[in-house]
JSON list of C-alpha atoms in Angstrom, two decimals:
[
{"chain": "A", "resi": 5, "resn": "UNK", "atom": "CA", "xyz": [0.00, 0.00, 0.00]},
{"chain": "A", "resi": 6, "resn": "UNK", "atom": "CA", "xyz": [1.11, 3.59, -0.64]},
{"chain": "A", "resi": 7, "resn": "UNK", "atom": "CA", "xyz": [1.73, 5.47, 2.61]},
{"chain": "A", "resi": 8, "resn": "UNK", "atom": "CA", "xyz": [0.74, 9.14, 2.81]},
{"chain": "A", "resi": 9, "resn": "UNK", "atom": "CA", "xyz": [2.45, 11.37, 5.37]},
{"chain": "A", "resi": 10, "resn": "UNK", "atom": "CA", "xyz": [1.23, 14.88, 6.17]},
{"chain": "A", "resi": 11, "resn": "UNK", "atom": "CA", "xyz": [3.01, 17.68, 7.98]},
{"chain": "A", "resi": 12, "resn": "UNK", "atom": "CA", "xyz": [2.52, 19.37, 10.27]},
{"chain": "A", "resi": 13, "resn": "UNK", "atom": "CA", "xyz": [-0.01, 17.38, 12.28]},
{"chain": "A", "resi": 14, "resn": "UNK", "atom": "CA", "xyz": [-1.45, 20.65, 13.59]},
{"chain": "A", "resi": 15, "resn": "UNK", "atom": "CA", "xyz": [-0.93, 24.37, 13.21]},
{"chain": "A", "resi": 16, "resn": "UNK", "atom": "CA", "xyz": [-2.30, 27.60, 14.56]},
{"chain": "A", "resi": 17, "resn": "UNK", "atom": "CA", "xyz": [-2.46, 30.72, 12.39]},
{"chain": "A", "resi": 18, "resn": "UNK", "atom": "CA", "xyz": [-4.14, 34.10, 12.29]},
{"chain": "A", "resi": 19, "resn": "UNK", "atom": "CA", "xyz": [-6.88, 35.28, 9.99]},
{"chain": "A", "resi": 20, "resn": "UNK", "atom": "CA", "xyz": [-5.46, 36.40, 6.62]},
{"chain": "A", "resi": 21, "resn": "UNK", "atom": "CA", "xyz": [-2.28, 34.35, 7.10]},
{"chain": "A", "resi": 22, "resn": "UNK", "atom": "CA", "xyz": [-0.98, 32.16, 4.30]},
{"chain": "A", "resi": 23, "resn": "UNK", "atom": "CA", "xyz": [-1.05, 28.51, 5.36]},
{"chain": "A", "resi": 24, "resn": "UNK", "atom": "CA", "xyz": [0.73, 25.58, 3.71]},
{"chain": "A", "resi": 25, "resn": "UNK", "atom": "CA", "xyz": [0.23, 21.89, 4.41]},
{"chain": "A", "resi": 26, "resn": "UNK", "atom": "CA", "xyz": [2.44, 19.25, 2.87]},
{"chain": "A", "resi": 27, "resn": "UNK", "atom": "CA", "xyz": [1.77, 15.65, 1.92]},
{"chain": "A", "resi": 28, "resn": "UNK", "atom": "CA", "xyz": [4.38, 13.10, 0.92]},
{"chain": "A", "resi": 29, "resn": "UNK", "atom": "CA", "xyz": [3.73, 9.75, -0.76]},
{"chain": "A", "resi": 30, "resn": "UNK", "atom": "CA", "xyz": [5.88, 6.67, -0.15]},
{"chain": "A", "resi": 31, "resn": "UNK", "atom": "CA", "xyz": [6.27, 6.26, -3.92]},
{"chain": "A", "resi": 32, "resn": "UNK", "atom": "CA", "xyz": [5.52, 8.32, -6.98]},
{"chain": "A", "resi": 33, "resn": "UNK", "atom": "CA", "xyz": [1.79, 8.84, -7.54]},
{"chain": "A", "resi": 34, "resn": "UNK", "atom": "CA", "xyz": [2.07, 11.16, -10.57]},
{"chain": "A", "resi": 35, "resn": "UNK", "atom": "CA", "xyz": [-0.57, 13.85, -9.88]},
{"chain": "A", "resi": 36, "resn": "UNK", "atom": "CA", "xyz": [-3.23, 11.54, -8.42]},
{"chain": "A", "resi": 37, "resn": "UNK", "atom": "CA", "xyz": [-3.56, 13.44, -5.16]},
{"chain": "A", "resi": 38, "resn": "UNK", "atom": "CA", "xyz": [-6.73, 14.84, -3.61]},
{"chain": "A", "resi": 39, "resn": "UNK", "atom": "CA", "xyz": [-7.33, 17.15, -0.64]},
{"chain": "A", "resi": 40, "resn": "UNK", "atom": "CA", "xyz": [-10.28, 17.19, 1.76]},
{"chain": "A", "resi": 41, "resn": "UNK", "atom": "CA", "xyz": [-11.53, 19.43, 4.55]},
{"chain": "A", "resi": 42, "resn": "UNK", "atom": "CA", "xyz": [-13.36, 17.90, 7.50]},
{"chain": "A", "resi": 43, "resn": "UNK", "atom": "CA", "xyz": [-15.18, 19.72, 10.28]},
{"chain": "A", "resi": 44, "resn": "UNK", "atom": "CA", "xyz": [-16.20, 18.00, 13.54]},
{"chain": "A", "resi": 45, "resn": "UNK", "atom": "CA", "xyz": [-19.13, 15.62, 13.14]},
{"chain": "A", "resi": 46, "resn": "UNK", "atom": "CA", "xyz": [-19.21, 16.03, 9.36]},
{"chain": "A", "resi": 47, "resn": "UNK", "atom": "CA", "xyz": [-18.08, 14.01, 6.39]},
{"chain": "A", "resi": 48, "resn": "UNK", "atom": "CA", "xyz": [-14.94, 15.13, 4.55]},
{"chain": "A", "resi": 49, "resn": "UNK", "atom": "CA", "xyz": [-15.45, 17.62, 1.73]},
{"chain": "A", "resi": 50, "resn": "UNK", "atom": "CA", "xyz": [-13.44, 17.48, -1.50]},
{"chain": "A", "resi": 51, "resn": "UNK", "atom": "CA", "xyz": [-11.39, 20.65, -2.07]},
{"chain": "A", "resi": 52, "resn": "UNK", "atom": "CA", "xyz": [-8.77, 19.77, -4.70]},
{"chain": "A", "resi": 53, "resn": "UNK", "atom": "CA", "xyz": [-8.49, 16.82, -7.08]},
{"chain": "A", "resi": 54, "resn": "UNK", "atom": "CA", "xyz": [-5.70, 15.65, -9.35]},
{"chain": "A", "resi": 55, "resn": "UNK", "atom": "CA", "xyz": [-3.24, 17.75, -7.31]},
{"chain": "A", "resi": 56, "resn": "UNK", "atom": "CA", "xyz": [-4.33, 21.19, -8.48]},
{"chain": "A", "resi": 57, "resn": "UNK", "atom": "CA", "xyz": [-7.91, 21.19, -9.80]},
{"chain": "A", "resi": 58, "resn": "UNK", "atom": "CA", "xyz": [-10.31, 23.18, -7.64]},
{"chain": "A", "resi": 59, "resn": "UNK", "atom": "CA", "xyz": [-13.57, 21.38, -6.93]},
{"chain": "A", "resi": 60, "resn": "UNK", "atom": "CA", "xyz": [-16.68, 23.29, -7.96]},
{"chain": "A", "resi": 61, "resn": "UNK", "atom": "CA", "xyz": [-17.90, 25.66, -5.26]},
{"chain": "A", "resi": 62, "resn": "UNK", "atom": "CA", "xyz": [-14.63, 25.73, -3.31]},
{"chain": "A", "resi": 63, "resn": "UNK", "atom": "CA", "xyz": [-13.22, 29.23, -2.62]},
{"chain": "A", "resi": 64, "resn": "UNK", "atom": "CA", "xyz": [-10.27, 30.25, -4.77]},
{"chain": "A", "resi": 65, "resn": "UNK", "atom": "CA", "xyz": [-8.08, 30.89, -1.70]},
{"chain": "A", "resi": 66, "resn": "UNK", "atom": "CA", "xyz": [-7.53, 27.11, -1.69]},
{"chain": "A", "resi": 67, "resn": "UNK", "atom": "CA", "xyz": [-4.93, 25.80, -4.12]},
{"chain": "A", "resi": 68, "resn": "UNK", "atom": "CA", "xyz": [-2.88, 22.65, -4.61]},
{"chain": "A", "resi": 69, "resn": "UNK", "atom": "CA", "xyz": [0.40, 21.85, -6.27]},
{"chain": "A", "resi": 70, "resn": "UNK", "atom": "CA", "xyz": [2.97, 19.10, -6.66]},
{"chain": "A", "resi": 71, "resn": "UNK", "atom": "CA", "xyz": [3.62, 15.89, -8.51]},
{"chain": "A", "resi": 72, "resn": "UNK", "atom": "CA", "xyz": [5.50, 12.66, -7.97]},
{"chain": "A", "resi": 73, "resn": "UNK", "atom": "CA", "xyz": [5.85, 12.27, -4.21]},
{"chain": "A", "resi": 74, "resn": "UNK", "atom": "CA", "xyz": [5.55, 15.81, -2.79]},
{"chain": "A", "resi": 75, "resn": "UNK", "atom": "CA", "xyz": [2.40, 17.91, -2.68]},
{"chain": "A", "resi": 76, "resn": "UNK", "atom": "CA", "xyz": [1.13, 21.04, -0.97]},
{"chain": "A", "resi": 77, "resn": "UNK", "atom": "CA", "xyz": [-2.22, 22.54, -0.08]},
{"chain": "A", "resi": 78, "resn": "UNK", "atom": "CA", "xyz": [-2.16, 26.31, 0.33]},
{"chain": "A", "resi": 79, "resn": "UNK", "atom": "CA", "xyz": [-4.76, 28.58, 1.87]},
{"chain": "A", "resi": 80, "resn": "UNK", "atom": "CA", "xyz": [-3.78, 32.03, 0.61]},
{"chain": "A", "resi": 81, "resn": "UNK", "atom": "CA", "xyz": [-5.68, 34.05, 3.21]},
{"chain": "A", "resi": 82, "resn": "UNK", "atom": "CA", "xyz": [-6.96, 32.04, 6.17]},
{"chain": "A", "resi": 83, "resn": "UNK", "atom": "CA", "xyz": [-10.57, 32.69, 7.15]},
{"chain": "A", "resi": 84, "resn": "UNK", "atom": "CA", "xyz": [-12.34, 31.77, 10.42]},
{"chain": "A", "resi": 85, "resn": "UNK", "atom": "CA", "xyz": [-14.46, 29.16, 8.62]},
{"chain": "A", "resi": 86, "resn": "UNK", "atom": "CA", "xyz": [-11.27, 27.35, 7.51]},
{"chain": "A", "resi": 87, "resn": "UNK", "atom": "CA", "xyz": [-10.78, 25.95, 11.02]},
{"chain": "A", "resi": 88, "resn": "UNK", "atom": "CA", "xyz": [-10.89, 22.21, 10.28]},
{"chain": "A", "resi": 89, "resn": "UNK", "atom": "CA", "xyz": [-8.80, 19.09, 9.70]},
{"chain": "A", "resi": 90, "resn": "UNK", "atom": "CA", "xyz": [-7.33, 18.60, 6.23]},
{"chain": "A", "resi": 91, "resn": "UNK", "atom": "CA", "xyz": [-6.52, 15.25, 4.65]},
{"chain": "A", "resi": 92, "resn": "UNK", "atom": "CA", "xyz": [-4.66, 14.21, 1.52]},
{"chain": "A", "resi": 93, "resn": "UNK", "atom": "CA", "xyz": [-5.54, 11.03, -0.38]},
{"chain": "A", "resi": 94, "resn": "UNK", "atom": "CA", "xyz": [-3.81, 9.22, -3.22]},
{"chain": "A", "resi": 95, "resn": "UNK", "atom": "CA", "xyz": [-5.84, 7.85, -6.13]},
{"chain": "A", "resi": 96, "resn": "UNK", "atom": "CA", "xyz": [-2.92, 6.39, -8.07]},
{"chain": "A", "resi": 97, "resn": "UNK", "atom": "CA", "xyz": [-3.42, 2.78, -7.05]},
{"chain": "A", "resi": 98, "resn": "UNK", "atom": "CA", "xyz": [-5.84, 0.64, -5.09]},
{"chain": "A", "resi": 99, "resn": "UNK", "atom": "CA", "xyz": [-6.17, 0.65, -2.13]},
{"chain": "A", "resi": 100, "resn": "UNK", "atom": "CA", "xyz": [-6.77, 4.37, -2.00]},
{"chain": "A", "resi": 101, "resn": "UNK", "atom": "CA", "xyz": [-5.02, 5.70, 1.11]},
{"chain": "A", "resi": 102, "resn": "UNK", "atom": "CA", "xyz": [-5.23, 8.86, 3.19]},
{"chain": "A", "resi": 103, "resn": "UNK", "atom": "CA", "xyz": [-2.83, 10.97, 5.19]},
{"chain": "A", "resi": 104, "resn": "UNK", "atom": "CA", "xyz": [-3.29, 11.19, 8.94]},
{"chain": "A", "resi": 105, "resn": "UNK", "atom": "CA", "xyz": [-4.62, 14.74, 8.83]},
{"chain": "A", "resi": 106, "resn": "UNK", "atom": "CA", "xyz": [-3.54, 18.29, 9.69]},
{"chain": "A", "resi": 107, "resn": "UNK", "atom": "CA", "xyz": [-5.63, 20.22, 12.18]},
{"chain": "A", "resi": 108, "resn": "UNK", "atom": "CA", "xyz": [-5.78, 23.95, 11.44]},
{"chain": "A", "resi": 109, "resn": "UNK", "atom": "CA", "xyz": [-6.78, 26.28, 14.25]},
{"chain": "A", "resi": 110, "resn": "UNK", "atom": "CA", "xyz": [-7.37, 30.02, 14.21]},
{"chain": "A", "resi": 111, "resn": "UNK", "atom": "CA", "xyz": [-5.36, 32.09, 16.71]},
{"chain": "B", "resi": 19, "resn": "UNK", "atom": "CA", "xyz": [-27.62, 17.49, -6.98]},
{"chain": "B", "resi": 20, "resn": "UNK", "atom": "CA", "xyz": [-26.34, 14.08, -5.94]},
{"chain": "B", "resi": 21, "resn": "UNK", "atom": "CA", "xyz": [-27.07, 12.92, -2.40]},
{"chain": "B", "resi": 22, "resn": "UNK", "atom": "CA", "xyz": [-26.24, 9.75, -0.49]},
{"chain": "B", "resi": 23, "resn": "UNK", "atom": "CA", "xyz": [-28.39, 8.65, 2.45]},
{"chain": "B", "resi": 24, "resn": "UNK", "atom": "CA", "xyz": [-27.02, 5.98, 4.76]},
{"chain": "B", "resi": 25, "resn": "UNK", "atom": "CA", "xyz": [-29.06, 3.62, 6.92]},
{"chain": "B", "resi": 26, "resn": "UNK", "atom": "CA", "xyz": [-28.32, 0.74, 9.23]},
{"chain": "B", "resi": 27, "resn": "UNK", "atom": "CA", "xyz": [-27.81, -0.18, 12.89]},
{"chain": "B", "resi": 28, "resn": "UNK", "atom": "CA", "xyz": [-25.34, 1.65, 15.09]},
{"chain": "B", "resi": 29, "resn": "UNK", "atom": "CA", "xyz": [-24.64, -1.27, 17.39]},
{"chain": "B", "resi": 30, "resn": "UNK", "atom": "CA", "xyz": [-23.37, -4.69, 16.34]},
{"chain": "B", "resi": 31, "resn": "UNK", "atom": "CA", "xyz": [-22.34, -7.59, 18.55]},
{"chain": "B", "resi": 32, "resn": "UNK", "atom": "CA", "xyz": [-18.87, -9.15, 18.20]},
{"chain": "B", "resi": 33, "resn": "UNK", "atom": "CA", "xyz": [-18.68, -11.98, 15.63]},
{"chain": "B", "resi": 34, "resn": "UNK", "atom": "CA", "xyz": [-21.87, -10.78, 13.93]},
{"chain": "B", "resi": 35, "resn": "UNK", "atom": "CA", "xyz": [-22.32, -8.98, 10.59]},
{"chain": "B", "resi": 36, "resn": "UNK", "atom": "CA", "xyz": [-22.30, -5.23, 10.13]},
{"chain": "B", "resi": 37, "resn": "UNK", "atom": "CA", "xyz": [-24.81, -4.19, 7.43]},
{"chain": "B", "resi": 38, "resn": "UNK", "atom": "CA", "xyz": [-25.24, -0.70, 6.01]},
{"chain": "B", "resi": 39, "resn": "UNK", "atom": "CA", "xyz": [-27.08, 0.67, 2.98]},
{"chain": "B", "resi": 40, "resn": "UNK", "atom": "CA", "xyz": [-26.42, 3.80, 0.92]},
{"chain": "B", "resi": 41, "resn": "UNK", "atom": "CA", "xyz": [-29.36, 5.16, -1.10]},
{"chain": "B", "resi": 42, "resn": "UNK", "atom": "CA", "xyz": [-28.46, 7.29, -4.12]},
{"chain": "B", "resi": 43, "resn": "UNK", "atom": "CA", "xyz": [-30.43, 10.26, -5.43]},
{"chain": "B", "resi": 44, "resn": "UNK", "atom": "CA", "xyz": [-29.45, 12.37, -8.43]},
{"chain": "B", "resi": 45, "resn": "UNK", "atom": "CA", "xyz": [-27.24, 9.68, -9.98]},
{"chain": "B", "resi": 46, "resn": "UNK", "atom": "CA", "xyz": [-27.42, 5.99, -10.86]},
{"chain": "B", "resi": 47, "resn": "UNK", "atom": "CA", "xyz": [-25.65, 3.10, -9.20]},
{"chain": "B", "resi": 48, "resn": "UNK", "atom": "CA", "xyz": [-25.21, 1.76, -12.76]},
{"chain": "B", "resi": 49, "resn": "UNK", "atom": "CA", "xyz": [-23.40, 4.88, -13.99]},
{"chain": "B", "resi": 50, "resn": "UNK", "atom": "CA", "xyz": [-20.36, 4.12, -16.17]},
{"chain": "B", "resi": 51, "resn": "UNK", "atom": "CA", "xyz": [-18.35, 7.13, -15.02]},
{"chain": "B", "resi": 52, "resn": "UNK", "atom": "CA", "xyz": [-18.20, 6.76, -11.24]},
{"chain": "B", "resi": 53, "resn": "UNK", "atom": "CA", "xyz": [-17.54, 4.20, -8.52]},
{"chain": "B", "resi": 54, "resn": "UNK", "atom": "CA", "xyz": [-19.42, 3.65, -5.26]},
{"chain": "B", "resi": 55, "resn": "UNK", "atom": "CA", "xyz": [-17.30, 3.28, -2.17]},
{"chain": "B", "resi": 56, "resn": "UNK", "atom": "CA", "xyz": [-17.26, 2.53, 1.54]},
{"chain": "B", "resi": 57, "resn": "UNK", "atom": "CA", "xyz": [-14.82, 4.31, 3.84]},
{"chain": "B", "resi": 58, "resn": "UNK", "atom": "CA", "xyz": [-14.48, 4.25, 7.60]},
{"chain": "B", "resi": 59, "resn": "UNK", "atom": "CA", "xyz": [-12.84, 6.54, 10.13]},
{"chain": "B", "resi": 60, "resn": "UNK", "atom": "CA", "xyz": [-11.60, 5.80, 13.62]},
{"chain": "B", "resi": 61, "resn": "UNK", "atom": "CA", "xyz": [-9.11, 7.50, 15.95]},
{"chain": "B", "resi": 62, "resn": "UNK", "atom": "CA", "xyz": [-6.76, 4.52, 15.75]},
{"chain": "B", "resi": 63, "resn": "UNK", "atom": "CA", "xyz": [-6.87, 3.87, 11.98]},
{"chain": "B", "resi": 64, "resn": "UNK", "atom": "CA", "xyz": [-7.74, 7.29, 10.57]},
{"chain": "B", "resi": 65, "resn": "UNK", "atom": "CA", "xyz": [-9.58, 7.33, 7.24]},
{"chain": "B", "resi": 66, "resn": "UNK", "atom": "CA", "xyz": [-9.56, 3.87, 5.71]},
{"chain": "B", "resi": 67, "resn": "UNK", "atom": "CA", "xyz": [-10.95, 2.98, 2.27]},
{"chain": "B", "resi": 68, "resn": "UNK", "atom": "CA", "xyz": [-12.72, -0.39, 2.47]},
{"chain": "B", "resi": 69, "resn": "UNK", "atom": "CA", "xyz": [-13.92, -1.16, -1.01]},
{"chain": "B", "resi": 70, "resn": "UNK", "atom": "CA", "xyz": [-15.99, -0.21, -4.04]},
{"chain": "B", "resi": 71, "resn": "UNK", "atom": "CA", "xyz": [-18.43, -1.44, -6.64]},
{"chain": "B", "resi": 72, "resn": "UNK", "atom": "CA", "xyz": [-18.89, -0.09, -10.16]},
{"chain": "B", "resi": 73, "resn": "UNK", "atom": "CA", "xyz": [-20.48, -0.92, -13.49]},
{"chain": "B", "resi": 74, "resn": "UNK", "atom": "CA", "xyz": [-18.60, -1.08, -16.82]},
{"chain": "B", "resi": 75, "resn": "UNK", "atom": "CA", "xyz": [-20.74, -3.37, -18.98]},
{"chain": "B", "resi": 76, "resn": "UNK", "atom": "CA", "xyz": [-20.67, -5.71, -16.00]},
{"chain": "B", "resi": 77, "resn": "UNK", "atom": "CA", "xyz": [-20.24, -5.28, -12.24]},
{"chain": "B", "resi": 78, "resn": "UNK", "atom": "CA", "xyz": [-16.84, -5.07, -10.61]},
{"chain": "B", "resi": 79, "resn": "UNK", "atom": "CA", "xyz": [-15.70, -4.99, -7.00]},
{"chain": "B", "resi": 80, "resn": "UNK", "atom": "CA", "xyz": [-12.43, -4.08, -5.30]},
{"chain": "B", "resi": 81, "resn": "UNK", "atom": "CA", "xyz": [-11.58, -4.14, -1.62]},
{"chain": "B", "resi": 82, "resn": "UNK", "atom": "CA", "xyz": [-8.79, -3.46, 0.80]},
{"chain": "B", "resi": 83, "resn": "UNK", "atom": "CA", "xyz": [-6.65, -6.45, 1.76]},
{"chain": "B", "resi": 84, "resn": "UNK", "atom": "CA", "xyz": [-7.33, -5.64, 5.42]},
{"chain": "B", "resi": 85, "resn": "UNK", "atom": "CA", "xyz": [-11.00, -6.63, 5.07]},
{"chain": "B", "resi": 86, "resn": "UNK", "atom": "CA", "xyz": [-10.96, -8.65, 1.84]},
{"chain": "B", "resi": 87, "resn": "UNK", "atom": "CA", "xyz": [-12.06, -11.94, 3.39]},
{"chain": "B", "resi": 88, "resn": "UNK", "atom": "CA", "xyz": [-14.90, -10.31, 5.36]},
{"chain": "B", "resi": 89, "resn": "UNK", "atom": "CA", "xyz": [-16.40, -7.67, 3.07]},
{"chain": "B", "resi": 90, "resn": "UNK", "atom": "CA", "xyz": [-19.24, -7.75, 0.57]},
{"chain": "B", "resi": 91, "resn": "UNK", "atom": "CA", "xyz": [-20.38, -4.69, -1.39]},
{"chain": "B", "resi": 92, "resn": "UNK", "atom": "CA", "xyz": [-23.48, -5.17, -3.50]},
{"chain": "B", "resi": 93, "resn": "UNK", "atom": "CA", "xyz": [-25.33, -2.85, -5.86]},
{"chain": "B", "resi": 94, "resn": "UNK", "atom": "CA", "xyz": [-29.14, -2.89, -5.95]},
{"chain": "B", "resi": 95, "resn": "UNK", "atom": "CA", "xyz": [-30.33, -1.44, -9.23]},
{"chain": "B", "resi": 96, "resn": "UNK", "atom": "CA", "xyz": [-34.03, -1.82, -8.37]},
{"chain": "B", "resi": 97, "resn": "UNK", "atom": "CA", "xyz": [-33.63, 0.56, -5.41]},
{"chain": "B", "resi": 98, "resn": "UNK", "atom": "CA", "xyz": [-30.67, 2.58, -6.78]},
{"chain": "B", "resi": 99, "resn": "UNK", "atom": "CA", "xyz": [-28.50, 1.87, -3.77]},
{"chain": "B", "resi": 100, "resn": "UNK", "atom": "CA", "xyz": [-25.51, -0.16, -2.66]},
{"chain": "B", "resi": 101, "resn": "UNK", "atom": "CA", "xyz": [-24.72, -1.96, 0.54]},
{"chain": "B", "resi": 102, "resn": "UNK", "atom": "CA", "xyz": [-21.87, -2.96, 2.81]},
{"chain": "B", "resi": 103, "resn": "UNK", "atom": "CA", "xyz": [-21.65, -6.19, 4.74]},
{"chain": "B", "resi": 104, "resn": "UNK", "atom": "CA", "xyz": [-18.71, -6.81, 7.04]},
{"chain": "B", "resi": 105, "resn": "UNK", "atom": "CA", "xyz": [-18.62, -10.24, 8.66]},
{"chain": "B", "resi": 106, "resn": "UNK", "atom": "CA", "xyz": [-17.13, -11.46, 11.93]},
{"chain": "B", "resi": 107, "resn": "UNK", "atom": "CA", "xyz": [-16.75, -8.00, 13.41]},
{"chain": "B", "resi": 108, "resn": "UNK", "atom": "CA", "xyz": [-14.59, -7.23, 16.42]},
{"chain": "B", "resi": 109, "resn": "UNK", "atom": "CA", "xyz": [-14.29, -4.08, 18.55]},
{"chain": "B", "resi": 110, "resn": "UNK", "atom": "CA", "xyz": [-11.53, -2.96, 16.13]},
{"chain": "B", "resi": 111, "resn": "UNK", "atom": "CA", "xyz": [-14.29, -2.44, 13.53]},
{"chain": "B", "resi": 112, "resn": "UNK", "atom": "CA", "xyz": [-15.85, 0.29, 15.66]},
{"chain": "B", "resi": 113, "resn": "UNK", "atom": "CA", "xyz": [-15.77, 3.43, 13.51]},
{"chain": "B", "resi": 114, "resn": "UNK", "atom": "CA", "xyz": [-17.77, 6.01, 11.60]},
{"chain": "B", "resi": 115, "resn": "UNK", "atom": "CA", "xyz": [-18.69, 4.44, 8.27]},
{"chain": "B", "resi": 116, "resn": "UNK", "atom": "CA", "xyz": [-19.22, 6.54, 5.15]},
{"chain": "B", "resi": 117, "resn": "UNK", "atom": "CA", "xyz": [-20.42, 5.76, 1.67]},
{"chain": "B", "resi": 118, "resn": "UNK", "atom": "CA", "xyz": [-18.98, 7.97, -1.07]},
{"chain": "B", "resi": 119, "resn": "UNK", "atom": "CA", "xyz": [-18.99, 8.47, -4.83]},
{"chain": "B", "resi": 120, "resn": "UNK", "atom": "CA", "xyz": [-15.70, 8.72, -6.69]},
{"chain": "B", "resi": 121, "resn": "UNK", "atom": "CA", "xyz": [-14.89, 9.72, -10.22]},
{"chain": "B", "resi": 122, "resn": "UNK", "atom": "CA", "xyz": [-13.43, 7.16, -12.60]},
{"chain": "B", "resi": 123, "resn": "UNK", "atom": "CA", "xyz": [-11.98, 9.28, -15.39]},
{"chain": "B", "resi": 124, "resn": "UNK", "atom": "CA", "xyz": [-11.19, 13.01, -15.13]},
{"chain": "B", "resi": 125, "resn": "UNK", "atom": "CA", "xyz": [-11.28, 13.06, -11.33]},
{"chain": "B", "resi": 126, "resn": "UNK", "atom": "CA", "xyz": [-10.21, 9.49, -10.79]},
{"chain": "B", "resi": 127, "resn": "UNK", "atom": "CA", "xyz": [-10.58, 8.24, -7.25]},
{"chain": "B", "resi": 128, "resn": "UNK", "atom": "CA", "xyz": [-11.62, 11.61, -5.80]},
{"chain": "B", "resi": 129, "resn": "UNK", "atom": "CA", "xyz": [-14.57, 11.29, -3.42]},
{"chain": "B", "resi": 130, "resn": "UNK", "atom": "CA", "xyz": [-16.83, 14.16, -4.41]},
{"chain": "B", "resi": 131, "resn": "UNK", "atom": "CA", "xyz": [-20.08, 13.13, -2.71]},
{"chain": "B", "resi": 132, "resn": "UNK", "atom": "CA", "xyz": [-20.33, 11.59, 0.77]},
{"chain": "B", "resi": 133, "resn": "UNK", "atom": "CA", "xyz": [-23.06, 10.11, 2.91]},
{"chain": "B", "resi": 134, "resn": "UNK", "atom": "CA", "xyz": [-23.77, 11.58, 6.32]},
{"chain": "B", "resi": 135, "resn": "UNK", "atom": "CA", "xyz": [-21.83, 8.89, 8.18]},
{"chain": "B", "resi": 136, "resn": "UNK", "atom": "CA", "xyz": [-23.01, 6.14, 10.53]},
{"chain": "B", "resi": 137, "resn": "UNK", "atom": "CA", "xyz": [-21.40, 5.60, 13.91]},
{"chain": "B", "resi": 138, "resn": "UNK", "atom": "CA", "xyz": [-21.05, 1.84, 14.34]},
{"chain": "B", "resi": 139, "resn": "UNK", "atom": "CA", "xyz": [-20.05, 0.40, 17.70]},
{"chain": "B", "resi": 140, "resn": "UNK", "atom": "CA", "xyz": [-19.09, -3.25, 18.07]},
{"chain": "B", "resi": 141, "resn": "UNK", "atom": "CA", "xyz": [-19.95, -4.31, 21.58]},
{"chain": "B", "resi": 142, "resn": "UNK", "atom": "CA", "xyz": [-21.83, -7.02, 23.43]}
]
């Protein structure tokens, strides 16, 4: 199975800060990398697919980049409603696997 | 707008079978461009993909090795839904279970629609 490792595991930032979360795959996954946002008691929500494509309805302050083994999710200007846990997921090969999550808190 | 509605018991006894159903509205379980998946989430295992079913002229299934001998995912075209059965459960199967749709082509493997989640506890 492909292992996905996120960093950091948690972070605290102020409103309007630029926030970056990284995700590393244990082998090359081309650009088959997706990002999700999850709030407490809710199902994850797809933000970015195929590394950099913004899902319909997602604010443009979210962006993704990377290929191969290293990927990033960037929030260009953090908003209060962005307080959540973020997960990466590879869709290169079955079984699909997820990172352990990054919890983003607002200072 | 596609929606997934989950149903099924929240408490299962050890060694018994966990059964959940995911009803689809706004799409078809027989669609040739998506797959229908089960995912679970627990503090100890994080988010874990369990398996999927999909239709491409015929029905296909894939599952994670961790549950391969215990899992059954079945489509029901008459009710436009799909189901999960997990046999011989133990307390380690306690988790929130989600059904989810994933793309097969342009957004391959990205889960764009999720059910509301079902908290399943395995306990006597």
